[in-house]
Amino acid sequence: MPAPEPMRFQPSARLQKYLGRELISDPNLAIIEFVKNAYDAGASRVEVEFQLAKNADQLRISDDGIGMDEASFRHHWLRPGYSEKSPDFAGKPFGVTRRTAAQRRRASRPPAGEKGLGRLAAGRLGDRMQVWTRPTPADQWLHVDIEWARFDDMTQPMDAIAIPFEFVDEPGVSHANVGTVILISDLRQRWLGRVPGRPSPGRRRTRLGRLKQDLEFLVRPMSDADVEFMIELSSDAVTDSDDVGPITPQRAVDASDYRFDFVLTLNESGEVVVTRHLNRSADAAKEAGRPRSEDLGDSVLTPRVARESSRSISLKSGPFAGTFVYTPPPAAKRAKEIDAVGAGVLLYRDGILVEPYGLPGDDWVGVEARKASRQGHAAIQPATFSGAVNITRVDNPELEDMSNRLGLLDNEASEDFFGHVQAEFGYFENLIYAEVVQPRWKTMEVKASEAAARAGGLAAVRLRAVAHSVGQPVQALGYEVVRLEQILKRRDLPVEVAVQLRDIVERIEAHLLRLSGSVTKFTDAPMPSFGRASVQELIDAAVSEVGPFASVAGVELRPTPAGDDTVTVPADLVVDAVAELLMNAVEADRPEGTPGFVEIAASSGGTGSSSIEIRIRDNGLGFAHASAGDTLTTIESTKGRPSEGLTVVENAIVVSHGRVMIESTGRDGTVMLVVLPKGSTPI
Amino acid sequence: MSYALLIEDDASLVDSLTKLMDESGLRLDVAMTWDEGMARFLATPPELVIADYNLPGSEHGLRLLFEMARLRPTARLVIASAYITEEDVEKIEALGLVDVALRKIDAVATARALVAEVEAARDRAASSSGTDWAQFAEAARRNRDVSEKEFRELDTFLREHRIKDSGGKL
């Protein structure tokens, strides 16, 4: 009897949709996968070109890497999940073995992409992908045409979908002499324009600008390896001219916030001298109040200094130099998403990478150890920390490379060497801690304290308003009690009823007295203090509070610059009130499919006017039961009573000596008008 | 003939107070706005006007009471409010235009005080045999001596720092 057919997985064609389109949520990451592939293919130049000006959007990614023939394409490209760059691969690499320039570059580079899923990511970018590739100028171009929609049939196994291919003399698109060209058409998203929502600190505002920034993160760690690799990002239409241009490792380093260079040498007396220099980006210099280029001086390693920094007082390793490059959060979060190439401090001996130092999983510099010493609060976030240390056979003969990916030979020189590098990292880490981390924590503490004070002020306003609203029915009860007293005077009232009623009246009077006392206490709650405040700053603070919510809701906030106007108000109350109005505008119901936006603009109330008008306009569907000129307390919430949030807004603005109302409302949206006094006289 | 006029816009308070007055055998005329109050004051000159301070149209503030005091200096004016402080009461009464400024702190005591005021107004109306011109002249002279500037400053201060500091009317 023949053996039963073994069980086998038969992946559905639709699996590519999940692995490619849906696994990669960010289209930038899809493009980065292709750039990584080009880097791993030994490319010296990658062109990422967008054609966006005409109706048919296209994206071309072209490299001068090793290219592929048909066999290599079938072996590598058509096997998702297979990657000879993976650390799990143990065989001989398949493919062309000619010793071309691309092959030599490929051999010298630590692998960037290793999961073998990059090509499926093209489905995230566009509906159609065409590939042209060839390994030598003598070969024809292999042209493969993939339409992702054909893979959406889950009843078909993946390998049942035939992919058309041919050989052509010319690709018909711009290309290098050899290598690979990818053309993605029917792009799935808009690449022109700004990213909606509140500006993210440290991130560029335009879509192409963010892609350029992500590519800079990707290549920055390559800088000190003198890697011959450049990305040219271009587009026939741009929102900002800075969105495109060449991206090289050196430019990417220049764009990072901190670059720390150190050199260890011996002076004439045989003492170890450490020379340090720090470069800051313009933003980092401004935030820290320090110069862009700062010479940190020469430091002689005395026994005390060496002891305190846990390093050797000698330089048995020989002289060497190194560089650390760092960009503090929030960029760190983004770089982690990109899985930046070679994040870590790489070690080069005569320009050749010494594995495993600085490669994923290796922490020879001691980043994690420093983090532990700060009880988990790392000053350096590894994702955007990188660098390189350079040694040579001539200067560092005792530092021998075992050449089997296991690092340097273990001896006194290497022990010396590691101690010095780790100590320099410690020095740099302390510098970042003092200059970046501590001031930011202080800012966060101050902000938290301010937010608490604002919450207290608004609560006091609310308390007073509630107290007054309670006071009215309490007074009415007082009238009813005295009315009962009058009824008690009726001669026809049975005695026993009169006695009971009198008792009840006395009890109610006592309760009312207590209640009135409490109401009086609440009406005496402390009031917020008035001061001159910049209208621009008030609006910025409110927009900043609401920004994250708007971003999540997919609603764009569009503040207009407010100029130099000032108002005399309790600033915290006004910020909270305006923020509440913005939130309402963000949450306004809109027709399905309509991109939401909220505009906020300030203007002087007219020549000689004593007030500033702030208008908040949304493109929602308007209030059903309110009209122009109405105060906010007329607006019903979904519970059929005045919306509490808007009631508080009205209270806060009135307390601020201003006024607020609905200027207009309808199917085209709502405009809220806030009027605030410039001077100390209320509106 | 009406002898007491209440100017108050809160319908529940008006209902409770008028029922109290009915039970007490007293008559109370009611106006819900300042303008209506002034019209009734002119049409049926009462002995007593009781006014809530924070009313729609209260940008007039104390001004209407000032006008009433000028028109009929012998009318007794009582202002009742939850917004004013003890210090405000002293200033208002010191001006001499308003006879009593009642703070609505103790609800029952306020109700009893208002009943007493209306009773007294009823008794004055009943015992009156026409305008006492001497009394009228004396009151007019007293009101004339009230500094308008001082009055206006107090009025402005109360509107800005009592009504608005309370977040306006809910």
PDB file of N, CA and C in Angstrom, chain A residues 461-462 464-466 468-469 472-483 485-487 490 509 512-513 516-517 520 523-524 527 530 633 647 650-651 654-655 657-658 680-683, chain B residues 6 8-10 12-21 23-24 52 80 82-83 85 103-112 114-115 119 160-170:
ATOM      1  N   VAL A 461     -13.981  77.879  39.032  1.00  0.00           N
ATOM      2  CA  VAL A 461     -15.021  78.561  38.255  1.00  0.00           C
ATOM      3  C   VAL A 461     -16.273  77.710  38.218  1.00  0.00           C
ATOM      4  N   ARG A 462     -16.080  76.461  37.959  1.00  0.00           N
ATOM      5  CA  ARG A 462     -17.210  75.539  37.872  1.00  0.00           C
ATOM      6  C   ARG A 462     -17.944  75.487  39.199  1.00  0.00           C
ATOM      7  N   ARG A 464     -18.107  77.748  41.565  1.00  0.00           N
ATOM      8  CA  ARG A 464     -18.862  78.972  41.808  1.00  0.00           C
ATOM      9  C   ARG A 464     -20.146  78.980  40.984  1.00  0.00           C
ATOM     10  N   ALA A 465     -20.029  78.570  39.733  1.00  0.00           N
ATOM     11  CA  ALA A 465     -21.224  78.561  38.875  1.00  0.00           C
ATOM     12  C   ALA A 465     -22.260  77.573  39.416  1.00  0.00           C
ATOM     13  N   VAL A 466     -21.791  76.403  39.834  1.00  0.00           N
ATOM     14  CA  VAL A 466     -22.722  75.410  40.388  1.00  0.00           C
ATOM     15  C   VAL A 466     -23.349  75.946  41.665  1.00  0.00           C
ATOM     16  N   HIS A 468     -23.980  78.966  42.497  1.00  0.00           N
ATOM     17  CA  HIS A 468     -25.047  79.938  42.206  1.00  0.00           C
ATOM     18  C   HIS A 468     -26.277  79.255  41.641  1.00  0.00           C
ATOM     19  N   SER A 469     -26.097  78.211  40.893  1.00  0.00           N
ATOM     20  CA  SER A 469     -27.270  77.523  40.348  1.00  0.00           C
ATOM     21  C   SER A 469     -28.009  76.779  41.449  1.00  0.00           C
ATOM     22  N   GLN A 472     -30.418  79.237  43.863  1.00  0.00           N
ATOM     23  CA  GLN A 472     -31.778  79.630  43.482  1.00  0.00           C
ATOM     24  C   GLN A 472     -32.838  78.691  44.068  1.00  0.00           C
ATOM     25  N   PRO A 473     -32.731  77.378  43.815  1.00  0.00           N
ATOM     26  CA  PRO A 473     -33.731  76.485  44.415  1.00  0.00           C
ATOM     27  C   PRO A 473     -33.667  76.466  45.938  1.00  0.00           C
ATOM     28  N   VAL A 474     -32.514  76.702  46.511  1.00  0.00           N
ATOM     29  CA  VAL A 474     -32.418  76.776  47.982  1.00  0.00           C
ATOM     30  C   VAL A 474     -33.253  77.952  48.476  1.00  0.00           C
ATOM     31  N   GLN A 475     -33.147  79.074  47.787  1.00  0.00           N
ATOM     32  CA  GLN A 475     -33.945  80.239  48.175  1.00  0.00           C
ATOM     33  C   GLN A 475     -35.425  79.943  48.014  1.00  0.00           C
ATOM     34  N   ALA A 476     -35.785  79.253  46.954  1.00  0.00           N
ATOM     35  CA  ALA A 476     -37.189  78.897  46.736  1.00  0.00           C
ATOM     36  C   ALA A 476     -37.696  78.027  47.883  1.00  0.00           C
ATOM     37  N   LEU A 477     -36.843  77.124  48.355  1.00  0.00           N
ATOM     38  CA  LEU A 477     -37.222  76.296  49.508  1.00  0.00           C
ATOM     39  C   LEU A 477     -37.457  77.160  50.740  1.00  0.00           C
ATOM     40  N   GLY A 478     -36.645  78.199  50.863  1.00  0.00           N
ATOM     41  CA  GLY A 478     -36.822  79.118  51.985  1.00  0.00           C
ATOM     42  C   GLY A 478     -38.198  79.761  51.959  1.00  0.00           C
ATOM     43  N   TYR A 479     -38.619  80.154  50.755  1.00  0.00           N
ATOM     44  CA  TYR A 479     -39.955  80.753  50.622  1.00  0.00           C
ATOM     45  C   TYR A 479     -41.020  79.735  51.017  1.00  0.00           C
ATOM     46  N   GLU A 480     -40.848  78.484  50.624  1.00  0.00           N
ATOM     47  CA  GLU A 480     -41.846  77.449  50.926  1.00  0.00           C
ATOM     48  C   GLU A 480     -41.909  77.183  52.427  1.00  0.00           C
ATOM     49  N   VAL A 481     -40.762  77.220  53.083  1.00  0.00           N
ATOM     50  CA  VAL A 481     -40.735  77.004  54.537  1.00  0.00           C
ATOM     51  C   VAL A 481     -41.524  78.115  55.236  1.00  0.00           C
ATOM     52  N   VAL A 482     -41.306  79.335  54.855  1.00  0.00           N
ATOM     53  CA  VAL A 482     -42.009  80.458  55.496  1.00  0.00           C
ATOM     54  C   VAL A 482     -43.501  80.399  55.153  1.00  0.00           C
ATOM     55  N   ARG A 483     -43.780  79.898  53.964  1.00  0.00           N
ATOM     56  CA  ARG A 483     -45.203  79.708  53.594  1.00  0.00           C
ATOM     57  C   ARG A 483     -45.849  78.691  54.530  1.00  0.00           C
ATOM     58  N   GLU A 485     -44.963  78.182  57.529  1.00  0.00           N
ATOM     59  CA  GLU A 485     -45.141  78.903  58.808  1.00  0.00           C
ATOM     60  C   GLU A 485     -46.447  79.677  58.800  1.00  0.00           C
ATOM     61  N   GLN A 486     -46.753  80.283  57.673  1.00  0.00           N
ATOM     62  CA  GLN A 486     -48.005  81.042  57.560  1.00  0.00           C
ATOM     63  C   GLN A 486     -49.204  80.103  57.650  1.00  0.00           C
ATOM     64  N   ILE A 487     -49.087  78.940  56.993  1.00  0.00           N
ATOM     65  CA  ILE A 487     -50.184  77.962  57.034  1.00  0.00           C
ATOM     66  C   ILE A 487     -50.433  77.517  58.470  1.00  0.00           C
ATOM     67  N   ARG A 490     -53.113  79.159  60.584  1.00  0.00           N
ATOM     68  CA  ARG A 490     -54.564  78.992  60.315  1.00  0.00           C
ATOM     69  C   ARG A 490     -55.250  78.403  61.526  1.00  0.00           C
ATOM     70  N   GLU A 509     -35.747  74.116  58.108  1.00  0.00           N
ATOM     71  CA  GLU A 509     -35.024  75.381  58.263  1.00  0.00           C
ATOM     72  C   GLU A 509     -33.576  75.116  58.655  1.00  0.00           C
ATOM     73  N   LEU A 512     -31.718  73.781  55.618  1.00  0.00           N
ATOM     74  CA  LEU A 512     -31.500  74.848  54.640  1.00  0.00           C
ATOM     75  C   LEU A 512     -30.374  75.771  55.088  1.00  0.00           C
ATOM     76  N   LEU A 513     -30.289  75.977  56.392  1.00  0.00           N
ATOM     77  CA  LEU A 513     -29.230  76.847  56.899  1.00  0.00           C
ATOM     78  C   LEU A 513     -27.864  76.220  56.613  1.00  0.00           C
ATOM     79  N   SER A 516     -27.270  76.447  52.827  1.00  0.00           N
ATOM     80  CA  SER A 516     -26.925  77.826  52.423  1.00  0.00           C
ATOM     81  C   SER A 516     -25.479  78.131  52.792  1.00  0.00           C
ATOM     82  N   GLY A 517     -25.051  77.632  53.966  1.00  0.00           N
ATOM     83  CA  GLY A 517     -23.670  77.849  54.395  1.00  0.00           C
ATOM     84  C   GLY A 517     -22.687  77.235  53.420  1.00  0.00           C
ATOM     85  N   THR A 520     -22.530  79.208  50.208  1.00  0.00           N
ATOM     86  CA  THR A 520     -21.751  80.440  50.394  1.00  0.00           C
ATOM     87  C   THR A 520     -20.257  80.138  50.338  1.00  0.00           C
ATOM     88  N   THR A 523     -19.204  79.756  46.780  1.00  0.00           N
ATOM     89  CA  THR A 523     -19.171  81.011  46.019  1.00  0.00           C
ATOM     90  C   THR A 523     -17.929  81.824  46.374  1.00  0.00           C
ATOM     91  N   ASP A 524     -17.289  81.467  47.480  1.00  0.00           N
ATOM     92  CA  ASP A 524     -16.080  82.193  47.869  1.00  0.00           C
ATOM     93  C   ASP A 524     -14.814  81.489  47.404  1.00  0.00           C
ATOM     94  N   MET A 527     -10.458  82.901  42.941  1.00  0.00           N
ATOM     95  CA  MET A 527     -10.581  83.211  41.522  1.00  0.00           C
ATOM     96  C   MET A 527      -9.215  83.221  40.850  1.00  0.00           C
ATOM     97  N   PHE A 530      -5.559  87.510  36.711  1.00  0.00           N
ATOM     98  CA  PHE A 530      -5.483  88.090  35.367  1.00  0.00           C
ATOM     99  C   PHE A 530      -4.068  88.527  35.067  1.00  0.00           C
ATOM    100  N   THR A 633     -24.801  77.720  26.350  1.00  0.00           N
ATOM    101  CA  THR A 633     -25.676  76.922  27.208  1.00  0.00           C
ATOM    102  C   THR A 633     -26.955  76.518  26.496  1.00  0.00           C
ATOM    103  N   THR A 647     -20.852  74.487  28.836  1.00  0.00           N
ATOM    104  CA  THR A 647     -21.274  75.349  29.951  1.00  0.00           C
ATOM    105  C   THR A 647     -20.044  75.857  30.692  1.00  0.00           C
ATOM    106  N   GLU A 650     -18.335  78.528  28.705  1.00  0.00           N
ATOM    107  CA  GLU A 650     -18.997  79.835  28.818  1.00  0.00           C
ATOM    108  C   GLU A 650     -18.651  80.487  30.154  1.00  0.00           C
ATOM    109  N   ASN A 651     -18.693  79.674  31.212  1.00  0.00           N
ATOM    110  CA  ASN A 651     -18.333  80.211  32.525  1.00  0.00           C
ATOM    111  C   ASN A 651     -16.919  80.773  32.509  1.00  0.00           C
ATOM    112  N   VAL A 654     -16.632  84.025  30.516  1.00  0.00           N
ATOM    113  CA  VAL A 654     -17.283  85.155  31.219  1.00  0.00           C
ATOM    114  C   VAL A 654     -16.415  85.585  32.395  1.00  0.00           C
ATOM    115  N   VAL A 655     -15.890  84.615  33.138  1.00  0.00           N
ATOM    116  CA  VAL A 655     -14.986  84.927  34.247  1.00  0.00           C
ATOM    117  C   VAL A 655     -13.758  85.676  33.741  1.00  0.00           C
ATOM    118  N   HIS A 657     -13.813  87.827  31.659  1.00  0.00           N
ATOM    119  CA  HIS A 657     -14.321  89.139  31.237  1.00  0.00           C
ATOM    120  C   HIS A 657     -14.523  89.227  29.735  1.00  0.00           C
ATOM    121  N   GLY A 658     -14.768  88.091  29.115  1.00  0.00           N
ATOM    122  CA  GLY A 658     -15.040  88.083  27.684  1.00  0.00           C
ATOM    123  C   GLY A 658     -16.424  87.534  27.429  1.00  0.00           C
ATOM    124  N   SER A 680      -7.909  95.773  30.793  1.00  0.00           N
ATOM    125  CA  SER A 680      -8.487  95.224  32.010  1.00  0.00           C
ATOM    126  C   SER A 680      -9.975  95.444  32.092  1.00  0.00           C
ATOM    127  N   THR A 681     -10.555  96.172  31.129  1.00  0.00           N
ATOM    128  CA  THR A 681     -12.000  96.410  31.153  1.00  0.00           C
ATOM    129  C   THR A 681     -12.711  95.250  30.480  1.00  0.00           C
ATOM    130  N   PRO A 682     -13.708  94.689  31.132  1.00  0.00           N
ATOM    131  CA  PRO A 682     -14.413  93.573  30.518  1.00  0.00           C
ATOM    132  C   PRO A 682     -15.154  93.993  29.267  1.00  0.00           C
ATOM    133  N   ILE A 683     -15.456  93.032  28.431  1.00  0.00           N
ATOM    134  CA  ILE A 683     -16.205  93.288  27.200  1.00  0.00           C
ATOM    135  C   ILE A 683     -17.669  93.530  27.538  1.00  0.00           C
TER     136      ILE A 683
ATOM    137  N   LEU B   6     -42.246  93.188  42.661  1.00  0.00           N
ATOM    138  CA  LEU B   6     -41.085  92.282  42.641  1.00  0.00           C
ATOM    139  C   LEU B   6     -40.541  92.259  41.219  1.00  0.00           C
ATOM    140  N   GLU B   8     -38.042  90.053  39.209  1.00  0.00           N
ATOM    141  CA  GLU B   8     -37.306  88.786  39.321  1.00  0.00           C
ATOM    142  C   GLU B   8     -37.607  87.941  38.092  1.00  0.00           C
ATOM    143  N   ASP B   9     -36.557  87.334  37.488  1.00  0.00           N
ATOM    144  CA  ASP B   9     -36.786  86.592  36.237  1.00  0.00           C
ATOM    145  C   ASP B   9     -36.861  85.074  36.446  1.00  0.00           C
ATOM    146  N   ASP B  10     -36.534  84.597  37.621  1.00  0.00           N
ATOM    147  CA  ASP B  10     -36.571  83.142  37.848  1.00  0.00           C
ATOM    148  C   ASP B  10     -38.009  82.735  38.170  1.00  0.00           C
ATOM    149  N   SER B  12     -39.436  79.953  39.032  1.00  0.00           N
ATOM    150  CA  SER B  12     -39.689  79.135  40.237  1.00  0.00           C
ATOM    151  C   SER B  12     -39.676  79.993  41.484  1.00  0.00           C
ATOM    152  N   LEU B  13     -38.738  80.922  41.543  1.00  0.00           N
ATOM    153  CA  LEU B  13     -38.665  81.801  42.706  1.00  0.00           C
ATOM    154  C   LEU B  13     -39.909  82.685  42.773  1.00  0.00           C
ATOM    155  N   VAL B  14     -40.311  83.190  41.607  1.00  0.00           N
ATOM    156  CA  VAL B  14     -41.509  84.039  41.561  1.00  0.00           C
ATOM    157  C   VAL B  14     -42.708  83.251  42.059  1.00  0.00           C
ATOM    158  N   ASP B  15     -42.837  82.007  41.608  1.00  0.00           N
ATOM    159  CA  ASP B  15     -43.982  81.176  41.992  1.00  0.00           C
ATOM    160  C   ASP B  15     -44.014  80.955  43.499  1.00  0.00           C
ATOM    161  N   SER B  16     -42.851  80.560  44.057  1.00  0.00           N
ATOM    162  CA  SER B  16     -42.791  80.284  45.504  1.00  0.00           C
ATOM    163  C   SER B  16     -43.050  81.536  46.313  1.00  0.00           C
ATOM    164  N   LEU B  17     -42.485  82.665  45.903  1.00  0.00           N
ATOM    165  CA  LEU B  17     -42.626  83.893  46.677  1.00  0.00           C
ATOM    166  C   LEU B  17     -44.048  84.432  46.601  1.00  0.00           C
ATOM    167  N   THR B  18     -44.663  84.351  45.442  1.00  0.00           N
ATOM    168  CA  THR B  18     -46.048  84.867  45.340  1.00  0.00           C
ATOM    169  C   THR B  18     -47.009  83.979  46.126  1.00  0.00           C
ATOM    170  N   LYS B  19     -46.777  82.685  46.148  1.00  0.00           N
ATOM    171  CA  LYS B  19     -47.627  81.794  46.955  1.00  0.00           C
ATOM    172  C   LYS B  19     -47.443  82.094  48.434  1.00  0.00           C
ATOM    173  N   LEU B  20     -46.209  82.386  48.824  1.00  0.00           N
ATOM    174  CA  LEU B  20     -45.938  82.759  50.215  1.00  0.00           C
ATOM    175  C   LEU B  20     -46.706  84.041  50.557  1.00  0.00           C
ATOM    176  N   MET B  21     -46.635  85.022  49.659  1.00  0.00           N
ATOM    177  CA  MET B  21     -47.333  86.280  49.902  1.00  0.00           C
ATOM    178  C   MET B  21     -48.840  86.041  49.967  1.00  0.00           C
ATOM    179  N   GLU B  23     -50.415  83.363  50.899  1.00  0.00           N
ATOM    180  CA  GLU B  23     -50.698  82.702  52.179  1.00  0.00           C
ATOM    181  C   GLU B  23     -50.615  83.697  53.330  1.00  0.00           C
ATOM    182  N   SER B  24     -49.765  84.718  53.144  1.00  0.00           N
ATOM    183  CA  SER B  24     -49.593  85.721  54.199  1.00  0.00           C
ATOM    184  C   SER B  24     -50.634  86.844  54.080  1.00  0.00           C
ATOM    185  N   ASP B  52     -34.216  91.621  42.174  1.00  0.00           N
ATOM    186  CA  ASP B  52     -33.052  90.731  42.096  1.00  0.00           C
ATOM    187  C   ASP B  52     -31.969  91.503  41.352  1.00  0.00           C
ATOM    188  N   ALA B  80     -32.047  92.300  46.447  1.00  0.00           N
ATOM    189  CA  ALA B  80     -31.693  90.997  47.029  1.00  0.00           C
ATOM    190  C   ALA B  80     -30.809  90.251  46.041  1.00  0.00           C
ATOM    191  N   ALA B  82     -27.572  86.964  45.675  1.00  0.00           N
ATOM    192  CA  ALA B  82     -26.625  85.986  46.221  1.00  0.00           C
ATOM    193  C   ALA B  82     -25.196  86.355  45.843  1.00  0.00           C
ATOM    194  N   TYR B  83     -25.046  87.380  44.975  1.00  0.00           N
ATOM    195  CA  TYR B  83     -23.720  87.680  44.430  1.00  0.00           C
ATOM    196  C   TYR B  83     -22.912  88.661  45.279  1.00  0.00           C
ATOM    197  N   THR B  85     -21.253  90.796  48.434  1.00  0.00           N
ATOM    198  CA  THR B  85     -20.579  90.493  49.699  1.00  0.00           C
ATOM    199  C   THR B  85     -21.061  91.446  50.786  1.00  0.00           C
ATOM    200  N   ARG B 103     -28.427  90.024  51.429  1.00  0.00           N
ATOM    201  CA  ARG B 103     -27.634  88.923  50.893  1.00  0.00           C
ATOM    202  C   ARG B 103     -28.422  87.636  51.076  1.00  0.00           C
ATOM    203  N   LYS B 104     -28.583  86.902  49.999  1.00  0.00           N
ATOM    204  CA  LYS B 104     -29.369  85.657  50.076  1.00  0.00           C
ATOM    205  C   LYS B 104     -28.486  84.530  50.615  1.00  0.00           C
ATOM    206  N   ILE B 105     -28.131  84.655  51.894  1.00  0.00           N
ATOM    207  CA  ILE B 105     -27.287  83.612  52.484  1.00  0.00           C
ATOM    208  C   ILE B 105     -28.170  82.615  53.226  1.00  0.00           C
ATOM    209  N   ASP B 106     -29.020  83.157  54.085  1.00  0.00           N
ATOM    210  CA  ASP B 106     -29.933  82.319  54.853  1.00  0.00           C
ATOM    211  C   ASP B 106     -31.291  82.392  54.164  1.00  0.00           C
ATOM    212  N   ALA B 107     -31.687  81.296  53.500  1.00  0.00           N
ATOM    213  CA  ALA B 107     -32.885  81.314  52.659  1.00  0.00           C
ATOM    214  C   ALA B 107     -34.140  81.628  53.459  1.00  0.00           C
ATOM    215  N   VAL B 108     -34.270  81.057  54.669  1.00  0.00           N
ATOM    216  CA  VAL B 108     -35.487  81.272  55.462  1.00  0.00           C
ATOM    217  C   VAL B 108     -35.515  82.695  56.008  1.00  0.00           C
ATOM    218  N   ALA B 109     -34.377  83.160  56.497  1.00  0.00           N
ATOM    219  CA  ALA B 109     -34.317  84.533  57.025  1.00  0.00           C
ATOM    220  C   ALA B 109     -34.627  85.540  55.933  1.00  0.00           C
ATOM    221  N   THR B 110     -34.141  85.291  54.727  1.00  0.00           N
ATOM    222  CA  THR B 110     -34.432  86.180  53.604  1.00  0.00           C
ATOM    223  C   THR B 110     -35.925  86.191  53.320  1.00  0.00           C
ATOM    224  N   ALA B 111     -36.549  85.016  53.326  1.00  0.00           N
ATOM    225  CA  ALA B 111     -37.993  84.938  53.066  1.00  0.00           C
ATOM    226  C   ALA B 111     -38.762  85.720  54.130  1.00  0.00           C
ATOM    227  N   ARG B 112     -38.382  85.562  55.392  1.00  0.00           N
ATOM    228  CA  ARG B 112     -39.093  86.273  56.483  1.00  0.00           C
ATOM    229  C   ARG B 112     -38.903  87.767  56.331  1.00  0.00           C
ATOM    230  N   LEU B 114     -38.434  89.462  53.600  1.00  0.00           N
ATOM    231  CA  LEU B 114     -39.237  89.964  52.478  1.00  0.00           C
ATOM    232  C   LEU B 114     -40.710  90.038  52.869  1.00  0.00           C
ATOM    233  N   VAL B 115     -41.194  89.069  53.613  1.00  0.00           N
ATOM    234  CA  VAL B 115     -42.595  89.126  54.076  1.00  0.00           C
ATOM    235  C   VAL B 115     -42.790  90.368  54.941  1.00  0.00           C
ATOM    236  N   GLU B 119     -45.344  93.454  54.212  1.00  0.00           N
ATOM    237  CA  GLU B 119     -46.347  93.798  55.229  1.00  0.00           C
ATOM    238  C   GLU B 119     -46.263  95.289  55.554  1.00  0.00           C
ATOM    239  N   GLU B 160     -19.002  93.973  37.087  1.00  0.00           N
ATOM    240  CA  GLU B 160     -17.814  93.310  36.560  1.00  0.00           C
ATOM    241  C   GLU B 160     -17.294  92.235  37.490  1.00  0.00           C
ATOM    242  N   HIS B 161     -17.357  92.486  38.773  1.00  0.00           N
ATOM    243  CA  HIS B 161     -16.653  91.587  39.688  1.00  0.00           C
ATOM    244  C   HIS B 161     -17.546  90.684  40.503  1.00  0.00           C
ATOM    245  N   ARG B 162     -18.835  90.838  40.390  1.00  0.00           N
ATOM    246  CA  ARG B 162     -19.711  89.924  41.103  1.00  0.00           C
ATOM    247  C   ARG B 162     -20.432  89.032  40.113  1.00  0.00           C
ATOM    248  N   ILE B 163     -21.072  89.609  39.112  1.00  0.00           N
ATOM    249  CA  ILE B 163     -21.793  88.793  38.138  1.00  0.00           C
ATOM    250  C   ILE B 163     -20.795  87.970  37.350  1.00  0.00           C
ATOM    251  N   LYS B 164     -19.778  88.657  36.758  1.00  0.00           N
ATOM    252  CA  LYS B 164     -18.871  87.963  35.850  1.00  0.00           C
ATOM    253  C   LYS B 164     -17.990  86.989  36.603  1.00  0.00           C
ATOM    254  N   ASP B 165     -17.562  87.290  37.816  1.00  0.00           N
ATOM    255  CA  ASP B 165     -16.734  86.374  38.568  1.00  0.00           C
ATOM    256  C   ASP B 165     -17.487  85.104  38.909  1.00  0.00           C
ATOM    257  N   SER B 166     -18.798  85.162  38.792  1.00  0.00           N
ATOM    258  CA  SER B 166     -19.578  83.966  39.085  1.00  0.00           C
ATOM    259  C   SER B 166     -19.873  83.176  37.832  1.00  0.00           C
ATOM    260  N   GLY B 167     -19.245  83.567  36.705  1.00  0.00           N
ATOM    261  CA  GLY B 167     -19.434  82.836  35.460  1.00  0.00           C
ATOM    262  C   GLY B 167     -20.734  83.155  34.776  1.00  0.00           C
ATOM    263  N   GLY B 168     -21.364  84.261  35.182  1.00  0.00           N
ATOM    264  CA  GLY B 168     -22.597  84.632  34.498  1.00  0.00           C
ATOM    265  C   GLY B 168     -23.763  83.780  34.944  1.00  0.00           C
ATOM    266  N   LYS B 169     -24.895  84.023  34.354  1.00  0.00           N
ATOM    267  CA  LYS B 169     -26.095  83.311  34.763  1.00  0.00           C
ATOM    268  C   LYS B 169     -26.078  81.931  34.112  1.00  0.00           C
ATOM    269  N   LEU B 170     -26.416  80.917  34.849  1.00  0.00           N
ATOM    270  CA  LEU B 170     -26.464  79.564  34.302  1.00  0.00           C
ATOM    271  C   LEU B 170     -27.824  79.283  33.709  1.00  0.00           C
TER     272      LEU B 170
END
